[in-house]
PDB file of C-alpha atoms in Angstrom:
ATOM      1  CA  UNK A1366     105.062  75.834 168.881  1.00 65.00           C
ATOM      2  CA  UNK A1367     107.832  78.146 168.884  1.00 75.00           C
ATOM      3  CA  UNK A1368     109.712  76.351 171.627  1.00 77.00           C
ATOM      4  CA  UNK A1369     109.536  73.545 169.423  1.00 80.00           C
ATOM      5  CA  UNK A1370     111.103  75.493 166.624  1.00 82.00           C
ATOM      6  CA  UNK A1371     114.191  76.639 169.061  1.00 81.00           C
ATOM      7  CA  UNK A1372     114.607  73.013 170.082  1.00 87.00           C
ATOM      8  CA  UNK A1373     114.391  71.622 166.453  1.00 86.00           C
ATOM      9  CA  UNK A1374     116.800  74.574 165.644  1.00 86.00           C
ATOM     10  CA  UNK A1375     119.380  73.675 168.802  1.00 88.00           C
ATOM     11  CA  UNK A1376     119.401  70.240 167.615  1.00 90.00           C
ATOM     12  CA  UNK A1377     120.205  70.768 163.860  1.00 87.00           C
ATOM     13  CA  UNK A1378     123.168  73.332 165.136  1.00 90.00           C
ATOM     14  CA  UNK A1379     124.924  70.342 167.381  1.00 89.00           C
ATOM     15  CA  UNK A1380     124.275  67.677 164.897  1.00 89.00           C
ATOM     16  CA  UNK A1381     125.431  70.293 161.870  1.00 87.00           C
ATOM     17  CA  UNK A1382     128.342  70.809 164.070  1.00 86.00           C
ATOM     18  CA  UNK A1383     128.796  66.890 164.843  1.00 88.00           C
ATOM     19  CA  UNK A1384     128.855  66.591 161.542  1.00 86.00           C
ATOM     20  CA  UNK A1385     131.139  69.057 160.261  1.00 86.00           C
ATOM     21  CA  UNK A1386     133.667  68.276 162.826  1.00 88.00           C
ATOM     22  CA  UNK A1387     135.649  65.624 160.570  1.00 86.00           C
ATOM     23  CA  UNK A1388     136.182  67.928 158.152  1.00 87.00           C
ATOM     24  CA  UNK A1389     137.214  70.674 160.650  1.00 88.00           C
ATOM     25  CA  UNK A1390     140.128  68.497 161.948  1.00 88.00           C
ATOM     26  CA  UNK A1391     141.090  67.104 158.220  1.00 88.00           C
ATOM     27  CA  UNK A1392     141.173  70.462 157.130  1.00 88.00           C
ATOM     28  CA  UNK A1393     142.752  72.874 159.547  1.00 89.00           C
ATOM     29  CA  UNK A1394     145.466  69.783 160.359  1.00 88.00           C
ATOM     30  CA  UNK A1395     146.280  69.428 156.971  1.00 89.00           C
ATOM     31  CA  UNK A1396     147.738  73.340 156.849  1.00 89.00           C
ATOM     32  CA  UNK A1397     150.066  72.309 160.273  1.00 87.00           C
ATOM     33  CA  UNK A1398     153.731  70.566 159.993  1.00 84.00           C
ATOM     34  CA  UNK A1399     154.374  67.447 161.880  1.00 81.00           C
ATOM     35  CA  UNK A1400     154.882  69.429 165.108  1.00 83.00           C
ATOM     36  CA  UNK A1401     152.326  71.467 165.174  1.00 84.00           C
ATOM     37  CA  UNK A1402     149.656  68.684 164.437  1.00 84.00           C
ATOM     38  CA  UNK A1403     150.582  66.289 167.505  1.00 82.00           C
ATOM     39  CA  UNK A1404     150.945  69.174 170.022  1.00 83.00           C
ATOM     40  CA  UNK A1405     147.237  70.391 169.327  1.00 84.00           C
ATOM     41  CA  UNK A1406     145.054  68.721 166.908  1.00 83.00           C
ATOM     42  CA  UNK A1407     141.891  71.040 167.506  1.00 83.00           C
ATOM     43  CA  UNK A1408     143.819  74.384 167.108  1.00 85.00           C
ATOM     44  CA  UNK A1409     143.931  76.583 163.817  1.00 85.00           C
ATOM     45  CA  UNK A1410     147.155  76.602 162.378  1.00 86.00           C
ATOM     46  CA  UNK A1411     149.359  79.393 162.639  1.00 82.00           C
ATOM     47  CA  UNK A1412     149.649  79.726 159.371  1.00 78.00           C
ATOM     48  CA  UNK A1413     148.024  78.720 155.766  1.00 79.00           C
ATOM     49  CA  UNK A1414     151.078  76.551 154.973  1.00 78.00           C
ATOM     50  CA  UNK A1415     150.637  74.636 151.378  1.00 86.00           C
ATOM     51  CA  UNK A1416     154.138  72.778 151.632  1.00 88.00           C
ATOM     52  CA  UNK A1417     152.091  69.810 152.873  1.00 88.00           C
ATOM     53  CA  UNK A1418     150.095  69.847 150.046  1.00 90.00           C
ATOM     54  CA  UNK A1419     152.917  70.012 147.188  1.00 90.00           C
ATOM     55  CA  UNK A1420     154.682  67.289 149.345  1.00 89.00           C
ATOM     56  CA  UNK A1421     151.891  65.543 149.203  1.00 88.00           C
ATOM     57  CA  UNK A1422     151.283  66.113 145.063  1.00 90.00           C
ATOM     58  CA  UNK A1423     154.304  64.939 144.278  1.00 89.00           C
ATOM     59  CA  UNK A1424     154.655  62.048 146.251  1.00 86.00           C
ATOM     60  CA  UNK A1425     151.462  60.721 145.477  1.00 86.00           C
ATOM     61  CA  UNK A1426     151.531  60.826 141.974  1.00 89.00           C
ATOM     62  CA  UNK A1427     148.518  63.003 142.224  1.00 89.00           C
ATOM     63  CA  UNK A1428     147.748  63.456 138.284  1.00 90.00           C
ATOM     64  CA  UNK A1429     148.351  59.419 137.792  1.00 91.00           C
ATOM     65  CA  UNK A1430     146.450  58.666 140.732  1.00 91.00           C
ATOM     66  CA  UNK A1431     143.416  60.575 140.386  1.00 91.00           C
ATOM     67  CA  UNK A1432     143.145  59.636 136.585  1.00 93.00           C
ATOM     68  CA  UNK A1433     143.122  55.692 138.195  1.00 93.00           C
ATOM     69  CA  UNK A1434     140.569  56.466 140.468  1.00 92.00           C
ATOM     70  CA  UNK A1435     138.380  58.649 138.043  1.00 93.00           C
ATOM     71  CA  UNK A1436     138.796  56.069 135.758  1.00 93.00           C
ATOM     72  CA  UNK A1437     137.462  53.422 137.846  1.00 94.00           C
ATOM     73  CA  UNK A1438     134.729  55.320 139.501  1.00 94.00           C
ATOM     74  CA  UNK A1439     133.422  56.257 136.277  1.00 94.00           C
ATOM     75  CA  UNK A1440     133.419  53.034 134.631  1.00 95.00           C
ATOM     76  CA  UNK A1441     132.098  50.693 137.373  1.00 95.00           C
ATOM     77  CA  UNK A1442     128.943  53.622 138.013  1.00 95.00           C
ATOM     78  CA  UNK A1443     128.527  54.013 134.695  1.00 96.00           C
ATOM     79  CA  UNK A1444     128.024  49.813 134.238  1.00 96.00           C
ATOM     80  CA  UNK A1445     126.049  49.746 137.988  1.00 96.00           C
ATOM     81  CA  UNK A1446     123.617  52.446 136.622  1.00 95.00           C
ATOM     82  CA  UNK A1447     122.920  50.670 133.320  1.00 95.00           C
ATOM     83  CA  UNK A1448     122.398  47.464 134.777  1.00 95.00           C
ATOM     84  CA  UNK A1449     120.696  48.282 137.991  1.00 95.00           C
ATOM     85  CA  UNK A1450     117.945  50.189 135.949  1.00 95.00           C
ATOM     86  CA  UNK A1451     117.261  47.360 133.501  1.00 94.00           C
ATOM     87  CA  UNK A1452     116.962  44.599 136.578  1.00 94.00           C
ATOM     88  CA  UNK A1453     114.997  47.275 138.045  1.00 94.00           C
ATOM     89  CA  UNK A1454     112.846  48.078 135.599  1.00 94.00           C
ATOM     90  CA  UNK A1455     112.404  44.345 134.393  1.00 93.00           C
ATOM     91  CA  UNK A1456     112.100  43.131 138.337  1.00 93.00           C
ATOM     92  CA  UNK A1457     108.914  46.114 138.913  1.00 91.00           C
ATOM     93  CA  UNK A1458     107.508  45.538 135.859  1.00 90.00           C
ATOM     94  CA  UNK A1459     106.930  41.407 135.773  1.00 89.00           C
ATOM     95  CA  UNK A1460     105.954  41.691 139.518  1.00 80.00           C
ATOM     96  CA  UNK A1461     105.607  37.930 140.115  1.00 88.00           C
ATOM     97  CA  UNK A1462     106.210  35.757 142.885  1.00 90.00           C
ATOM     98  CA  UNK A1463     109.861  34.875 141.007  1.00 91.00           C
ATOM     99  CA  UNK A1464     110.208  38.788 139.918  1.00 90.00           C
ATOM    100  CA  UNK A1465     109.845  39.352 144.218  1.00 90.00           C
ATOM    101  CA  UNK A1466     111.963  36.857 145.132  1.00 93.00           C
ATOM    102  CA  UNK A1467     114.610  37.581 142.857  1.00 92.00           C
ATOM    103  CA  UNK A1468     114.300  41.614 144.401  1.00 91.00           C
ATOM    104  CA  UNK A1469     114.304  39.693 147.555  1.00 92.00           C
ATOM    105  CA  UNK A1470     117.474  38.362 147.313  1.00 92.00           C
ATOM    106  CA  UNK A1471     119.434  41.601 146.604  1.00 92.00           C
ATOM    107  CA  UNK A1472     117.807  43.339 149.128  1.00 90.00           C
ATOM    108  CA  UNK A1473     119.252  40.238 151.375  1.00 90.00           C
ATOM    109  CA  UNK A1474     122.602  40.391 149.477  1.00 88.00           C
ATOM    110  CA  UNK A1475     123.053  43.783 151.174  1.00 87.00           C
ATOM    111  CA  UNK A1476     123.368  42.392 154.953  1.00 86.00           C
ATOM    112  CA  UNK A1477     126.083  40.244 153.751  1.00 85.00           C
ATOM    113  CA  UNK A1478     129.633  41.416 154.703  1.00 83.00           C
ATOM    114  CA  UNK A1479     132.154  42.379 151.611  1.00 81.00           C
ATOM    115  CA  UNK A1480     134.755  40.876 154.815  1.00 80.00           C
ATOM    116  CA  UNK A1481     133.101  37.073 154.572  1.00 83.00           C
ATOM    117  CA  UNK A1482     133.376  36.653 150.773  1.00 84.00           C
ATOM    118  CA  UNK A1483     136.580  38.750 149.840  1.00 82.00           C
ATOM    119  CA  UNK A1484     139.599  36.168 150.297  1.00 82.00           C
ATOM    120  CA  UNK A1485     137.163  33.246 148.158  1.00 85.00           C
ATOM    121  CA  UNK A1486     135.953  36.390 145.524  1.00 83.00           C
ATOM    122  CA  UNK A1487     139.984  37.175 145.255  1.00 82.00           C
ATOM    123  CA  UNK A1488     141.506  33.577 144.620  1.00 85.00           C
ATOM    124  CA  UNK A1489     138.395  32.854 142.056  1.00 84.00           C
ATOM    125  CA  UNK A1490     139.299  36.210 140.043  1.00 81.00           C
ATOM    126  CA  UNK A1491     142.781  35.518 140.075  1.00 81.00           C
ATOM    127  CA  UNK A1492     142.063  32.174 138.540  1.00 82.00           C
ATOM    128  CA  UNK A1493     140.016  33.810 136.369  1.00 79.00           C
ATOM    129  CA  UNK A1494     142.611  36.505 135.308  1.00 77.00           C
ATOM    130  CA  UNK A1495     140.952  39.494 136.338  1.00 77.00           C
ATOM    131  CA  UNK A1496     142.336  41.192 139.049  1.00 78.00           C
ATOM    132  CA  UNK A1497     143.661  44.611 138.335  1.00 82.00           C
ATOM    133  CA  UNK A1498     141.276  47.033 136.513  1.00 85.00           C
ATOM    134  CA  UNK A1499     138.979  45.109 134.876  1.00 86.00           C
ATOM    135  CA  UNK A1500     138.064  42.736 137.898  1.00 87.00           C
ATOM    136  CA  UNK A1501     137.912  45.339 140.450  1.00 90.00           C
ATOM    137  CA  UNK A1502     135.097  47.063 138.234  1.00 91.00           C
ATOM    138  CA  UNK A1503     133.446  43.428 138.013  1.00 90.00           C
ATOM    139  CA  UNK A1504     133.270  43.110 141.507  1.00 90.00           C
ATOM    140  CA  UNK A1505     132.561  46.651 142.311  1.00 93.00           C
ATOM    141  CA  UNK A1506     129.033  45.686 139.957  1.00 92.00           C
ATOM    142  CA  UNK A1507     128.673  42.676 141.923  1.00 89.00           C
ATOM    143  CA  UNK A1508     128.548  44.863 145.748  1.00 90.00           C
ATOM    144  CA  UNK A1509     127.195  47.647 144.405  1.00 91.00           C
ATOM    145  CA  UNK A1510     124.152  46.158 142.371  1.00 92.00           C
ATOM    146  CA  UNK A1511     121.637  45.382 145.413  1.00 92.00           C
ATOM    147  CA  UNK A1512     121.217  48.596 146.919  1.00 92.00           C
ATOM    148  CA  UNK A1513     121.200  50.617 143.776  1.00 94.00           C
ATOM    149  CA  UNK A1514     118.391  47.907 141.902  1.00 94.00           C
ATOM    150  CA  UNK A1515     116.452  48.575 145.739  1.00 93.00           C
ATOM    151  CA  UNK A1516     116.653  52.054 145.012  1.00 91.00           C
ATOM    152  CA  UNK A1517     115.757  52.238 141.684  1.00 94.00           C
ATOM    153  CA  UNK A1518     112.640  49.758 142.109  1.00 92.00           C
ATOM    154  CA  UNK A1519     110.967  52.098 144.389  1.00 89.00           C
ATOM    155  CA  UNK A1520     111.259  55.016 141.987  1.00 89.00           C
ATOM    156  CA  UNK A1521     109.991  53.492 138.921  1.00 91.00           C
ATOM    157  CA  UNK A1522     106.741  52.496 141.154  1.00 89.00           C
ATOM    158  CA  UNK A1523     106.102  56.067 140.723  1.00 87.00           C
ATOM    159  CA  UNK A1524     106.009  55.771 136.548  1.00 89.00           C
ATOM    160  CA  UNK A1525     102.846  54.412 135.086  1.00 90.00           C
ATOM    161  CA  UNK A1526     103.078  51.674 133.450  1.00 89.00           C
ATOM    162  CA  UNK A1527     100.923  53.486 130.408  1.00 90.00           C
ATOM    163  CA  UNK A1528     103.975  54.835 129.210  1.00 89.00           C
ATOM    164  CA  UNK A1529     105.558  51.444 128.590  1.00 89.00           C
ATOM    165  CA  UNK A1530     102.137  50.563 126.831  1.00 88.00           C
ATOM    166  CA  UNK A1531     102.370  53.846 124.743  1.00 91.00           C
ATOM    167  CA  UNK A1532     105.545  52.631 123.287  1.00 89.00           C
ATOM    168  CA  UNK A1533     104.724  49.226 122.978  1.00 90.00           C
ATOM    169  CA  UNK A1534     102.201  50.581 120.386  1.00 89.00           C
ATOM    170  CA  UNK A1535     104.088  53.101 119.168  1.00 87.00           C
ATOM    171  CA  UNK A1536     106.452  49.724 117.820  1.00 88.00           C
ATOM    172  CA  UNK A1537     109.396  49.454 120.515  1.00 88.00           C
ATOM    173  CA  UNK A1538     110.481  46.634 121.474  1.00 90.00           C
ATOM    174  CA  UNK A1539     111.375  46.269 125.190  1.00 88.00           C
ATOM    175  CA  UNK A1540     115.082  47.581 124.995  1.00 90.00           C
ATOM    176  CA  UNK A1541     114.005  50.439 122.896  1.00 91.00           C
ATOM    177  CA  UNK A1542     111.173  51.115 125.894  1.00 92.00           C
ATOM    178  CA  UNK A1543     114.063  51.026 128.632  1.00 92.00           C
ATOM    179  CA  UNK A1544     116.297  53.582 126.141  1.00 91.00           C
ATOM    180  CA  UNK A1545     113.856  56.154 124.768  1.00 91.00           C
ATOM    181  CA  UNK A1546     111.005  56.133 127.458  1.00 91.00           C
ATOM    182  CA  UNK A1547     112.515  54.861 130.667  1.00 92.00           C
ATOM    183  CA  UNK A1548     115.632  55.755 131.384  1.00 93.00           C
ATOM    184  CA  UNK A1549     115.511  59.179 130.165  1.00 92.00           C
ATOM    185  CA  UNK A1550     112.808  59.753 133.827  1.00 91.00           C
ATOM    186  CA  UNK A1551     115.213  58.082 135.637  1.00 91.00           C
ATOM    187  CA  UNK A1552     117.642  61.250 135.681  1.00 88.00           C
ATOM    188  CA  UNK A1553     116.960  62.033 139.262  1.00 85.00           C
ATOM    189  CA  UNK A1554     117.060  58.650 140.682  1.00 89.00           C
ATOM    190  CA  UNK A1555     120.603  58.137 138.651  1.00 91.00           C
ATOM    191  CA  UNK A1556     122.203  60.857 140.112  1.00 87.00           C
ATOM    192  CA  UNK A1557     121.555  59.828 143.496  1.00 87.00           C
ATOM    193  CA  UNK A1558     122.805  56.340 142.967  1.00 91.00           C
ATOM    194  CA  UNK A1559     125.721  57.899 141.452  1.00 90.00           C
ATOM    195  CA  UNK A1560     126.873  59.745 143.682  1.00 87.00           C
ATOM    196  CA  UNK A1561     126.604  57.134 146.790  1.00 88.00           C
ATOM    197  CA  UNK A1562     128.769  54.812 144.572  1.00 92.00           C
ATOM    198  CA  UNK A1563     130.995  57.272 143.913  1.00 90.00           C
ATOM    199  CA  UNK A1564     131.365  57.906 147.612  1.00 87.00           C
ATOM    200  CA  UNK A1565     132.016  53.978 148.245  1.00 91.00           C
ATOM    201  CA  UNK A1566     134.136  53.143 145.164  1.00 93.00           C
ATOM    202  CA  UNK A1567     136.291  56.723 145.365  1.00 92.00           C
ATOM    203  CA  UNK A1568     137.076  55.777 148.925  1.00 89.00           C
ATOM    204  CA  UNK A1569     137.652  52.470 148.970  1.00 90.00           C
ATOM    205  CA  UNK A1570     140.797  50.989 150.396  1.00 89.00           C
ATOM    206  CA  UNK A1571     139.967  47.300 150.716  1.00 87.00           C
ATOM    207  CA  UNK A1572     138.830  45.951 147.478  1.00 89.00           C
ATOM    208  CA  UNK A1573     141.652  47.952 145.986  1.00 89.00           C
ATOM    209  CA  UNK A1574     144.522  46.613 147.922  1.00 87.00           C
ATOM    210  CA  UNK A1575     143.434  43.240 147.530  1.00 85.00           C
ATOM    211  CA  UNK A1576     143.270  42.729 143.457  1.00 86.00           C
ATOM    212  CA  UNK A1577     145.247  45.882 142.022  1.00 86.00           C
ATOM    213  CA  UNK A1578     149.209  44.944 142.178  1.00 79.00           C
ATOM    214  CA  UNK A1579     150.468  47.304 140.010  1.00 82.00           C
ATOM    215  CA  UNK A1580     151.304  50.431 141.434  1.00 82.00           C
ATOM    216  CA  UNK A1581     151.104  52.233 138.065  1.00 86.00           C
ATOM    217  CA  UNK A1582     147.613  51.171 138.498  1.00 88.00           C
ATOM    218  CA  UNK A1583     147.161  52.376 142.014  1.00 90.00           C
ATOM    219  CA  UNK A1584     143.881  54.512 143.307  1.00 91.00           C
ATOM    220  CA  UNK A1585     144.220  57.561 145.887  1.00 90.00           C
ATOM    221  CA  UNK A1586     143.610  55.233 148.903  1.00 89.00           C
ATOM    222  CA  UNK A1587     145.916  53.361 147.877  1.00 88.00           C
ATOM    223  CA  UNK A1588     148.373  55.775 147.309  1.00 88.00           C
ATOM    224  CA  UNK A1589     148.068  57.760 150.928  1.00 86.00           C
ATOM    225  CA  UNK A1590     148.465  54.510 152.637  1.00 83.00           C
ATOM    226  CA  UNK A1591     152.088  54.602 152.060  1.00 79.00           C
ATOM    227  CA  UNK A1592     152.261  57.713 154.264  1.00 80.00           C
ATOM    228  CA  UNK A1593     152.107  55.379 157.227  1.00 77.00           C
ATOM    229  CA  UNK A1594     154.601  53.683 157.509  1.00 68.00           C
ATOM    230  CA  UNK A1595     156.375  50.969 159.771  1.00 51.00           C
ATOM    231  CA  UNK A1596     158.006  53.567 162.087  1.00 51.00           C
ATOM    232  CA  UNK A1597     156.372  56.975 160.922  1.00 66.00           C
ATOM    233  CA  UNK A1598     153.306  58.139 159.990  1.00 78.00           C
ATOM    234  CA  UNK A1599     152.919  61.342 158.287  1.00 82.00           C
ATOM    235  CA  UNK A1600     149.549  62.761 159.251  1.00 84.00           C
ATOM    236  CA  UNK A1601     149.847  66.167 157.668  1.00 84.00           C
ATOM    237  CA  UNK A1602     151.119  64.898 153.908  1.00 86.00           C
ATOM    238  CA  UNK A1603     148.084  62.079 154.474  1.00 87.00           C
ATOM    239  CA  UNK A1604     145.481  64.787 155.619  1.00 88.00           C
ATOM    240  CA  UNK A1605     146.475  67.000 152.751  1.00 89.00           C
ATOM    241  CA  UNK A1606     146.040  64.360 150.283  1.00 88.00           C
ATOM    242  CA  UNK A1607     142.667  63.436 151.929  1.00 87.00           C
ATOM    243  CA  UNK A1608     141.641  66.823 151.236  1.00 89.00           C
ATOM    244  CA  UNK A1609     142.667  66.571 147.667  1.00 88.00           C
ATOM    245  CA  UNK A1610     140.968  63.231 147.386  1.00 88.00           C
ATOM    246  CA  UNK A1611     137.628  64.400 148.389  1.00 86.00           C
ATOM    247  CA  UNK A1612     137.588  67.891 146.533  1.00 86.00           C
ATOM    248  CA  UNK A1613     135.972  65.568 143.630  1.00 83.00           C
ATOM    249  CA  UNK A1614     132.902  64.684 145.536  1.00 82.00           C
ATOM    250  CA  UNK A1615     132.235  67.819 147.193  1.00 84.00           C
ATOM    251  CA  UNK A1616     131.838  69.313 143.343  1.00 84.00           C
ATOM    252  CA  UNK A1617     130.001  66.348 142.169  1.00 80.00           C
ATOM    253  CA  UNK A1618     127.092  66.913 145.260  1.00 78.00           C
ATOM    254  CA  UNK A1619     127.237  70.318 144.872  1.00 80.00           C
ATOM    255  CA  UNK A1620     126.141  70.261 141.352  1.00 78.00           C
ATOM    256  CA  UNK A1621     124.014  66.989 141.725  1.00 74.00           C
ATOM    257  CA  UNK A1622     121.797  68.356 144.892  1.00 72.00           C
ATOM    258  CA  UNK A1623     119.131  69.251 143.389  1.00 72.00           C
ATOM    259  CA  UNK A1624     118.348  65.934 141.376  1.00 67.00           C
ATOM    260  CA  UNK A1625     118.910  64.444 144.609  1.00 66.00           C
ATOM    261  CA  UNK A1626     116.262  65.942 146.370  1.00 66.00           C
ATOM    262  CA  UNK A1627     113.917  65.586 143.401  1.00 64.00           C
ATOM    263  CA  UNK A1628     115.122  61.952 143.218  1.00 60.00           C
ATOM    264  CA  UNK A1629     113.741  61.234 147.241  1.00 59.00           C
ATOM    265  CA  UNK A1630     110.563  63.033 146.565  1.00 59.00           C
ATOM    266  CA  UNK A1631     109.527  61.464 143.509  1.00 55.00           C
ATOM    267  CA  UNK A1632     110.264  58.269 144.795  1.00 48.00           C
ATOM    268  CA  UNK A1633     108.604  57.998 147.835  1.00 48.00           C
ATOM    269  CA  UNK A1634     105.205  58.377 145.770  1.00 48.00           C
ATOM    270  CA  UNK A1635     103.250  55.489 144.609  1.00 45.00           C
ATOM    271  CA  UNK A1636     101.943  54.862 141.648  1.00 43.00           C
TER     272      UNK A1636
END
């Protein structure tokens, strides 16, 4: 038993290690200058150096930047979150052969590649006048919809359906059940599906650089890419703005964990 224990314990050390290793390199790197960086990427840098990272502010744009990409992630999990739950709720709740099917076909949507549909999904927004903000949110419901509705189905299997029938007498009408009852006990669940579209959408270059052609418009990703140029490629400004880029969701898990958790236990019970 306790050799077990040390094993378990090795284990967790290499793969915490494995882990942290990204942001080792991101980190220390994005202290070094130019020279420093490709002579020894491993090494600590000689020096806590922050000219990197006020190059970097300023030619990013950080303040416009980071607003664009706030303001994006914000909106587009704020409108995944409210219409994930109700499809959710609506899809566990009927639990018919078409209320199945229908959760079949997200989960299903999920193995299909963002790469196969992208060029079509593009030329059919741009016809449609909504590229830029507004259509980028659009899509990001569209992508983001299948695994956040599979994620919220399993947790409300773990709320009785009583308490829909409580305010069904009480005189609420379905939306008013899905407001006041619902999606109050969803809080846990929520969080979690916030935060791994906040991961996706906050770091996405793709989607981005294929509707938004406005550069007072641009998002972080977009931003750093123009660090690499044709004939140079600035590693330590673009590893100092990553670092700035994912100071946001570092916070956001930090004060999040603990719905998190609550949010994987609570779901995997069964009603």
């Amino acid at each position: 038993m306790k050799a077990n224990k040390v094993i378990t314990g090795i284990i967790g050390c290499v793969l915490g290690l494995l882990f942290l290793a990204p942001f080792y390199i991101i980190l220390t790197n994005s202290f070094k200058t130019k020279k420093e960086l490709f002579m020894n990427t491993l090494s600590l840098p000689k020096g806590l150096n922050f000219d990197n990272y006020i190059k970097a502010w300023k030619e990013l744009d950080f303040i416009k930047v980071f607003f664009n990409s706030f303001l994006i992630t914000l909106i587009s999990i704020v409108v995944i979150i409210v219409f994930a739950s109700m499809a959710a709720w609506m899809i566990q709740r009927t639990n018919n052969k078409i209320a199945n099917l229908i959760l079949y076909m997200f989960i299903a949507a999920m193995l299909i590649p963002f790469q196969s549909v992208m060029l079509p999904l593009v030329r059919l927004m741009g016809n449609l006048h909504m590229l830029n903000i507004p259509g980028i949110i659009f899509m990001y419901l569209g992508f983001g919809s299948s695994l956040s509705i599979f994620l919220y189905h399993g947790f409300i299997k773990s709320i009785p359906r009583s308490l829909d029938e409580a305010a069904t007498i009480d005189g609420c009408n379905s939306l008013q059940t899905y407001i006041y009852v619902i999606f109050p006990i969803l809080k846990p669940i929520s969080i979690t599906v916030a935060l791994l579209n906040m991961v996706w959408i906050w770091n996405d270059y793709l989607l981005p650089s294929l509707t938004i052609n406005n550069e007072e418009t641009h998002t972080i990703p977009l931003r750093i890419f123009y660090f690499f140029g044709q004939y140079t490629k600035q590693w330590h400004l673009a590893l100092a703005g990553l670092t700035l880029s994912i100071i946001p969701v570092i916070i956001f898990y930090f004060f999040a964990q603990k719905q998190i958790i609550e949010s994987v236990t609570a779901g995997s019970v069964k009603s």
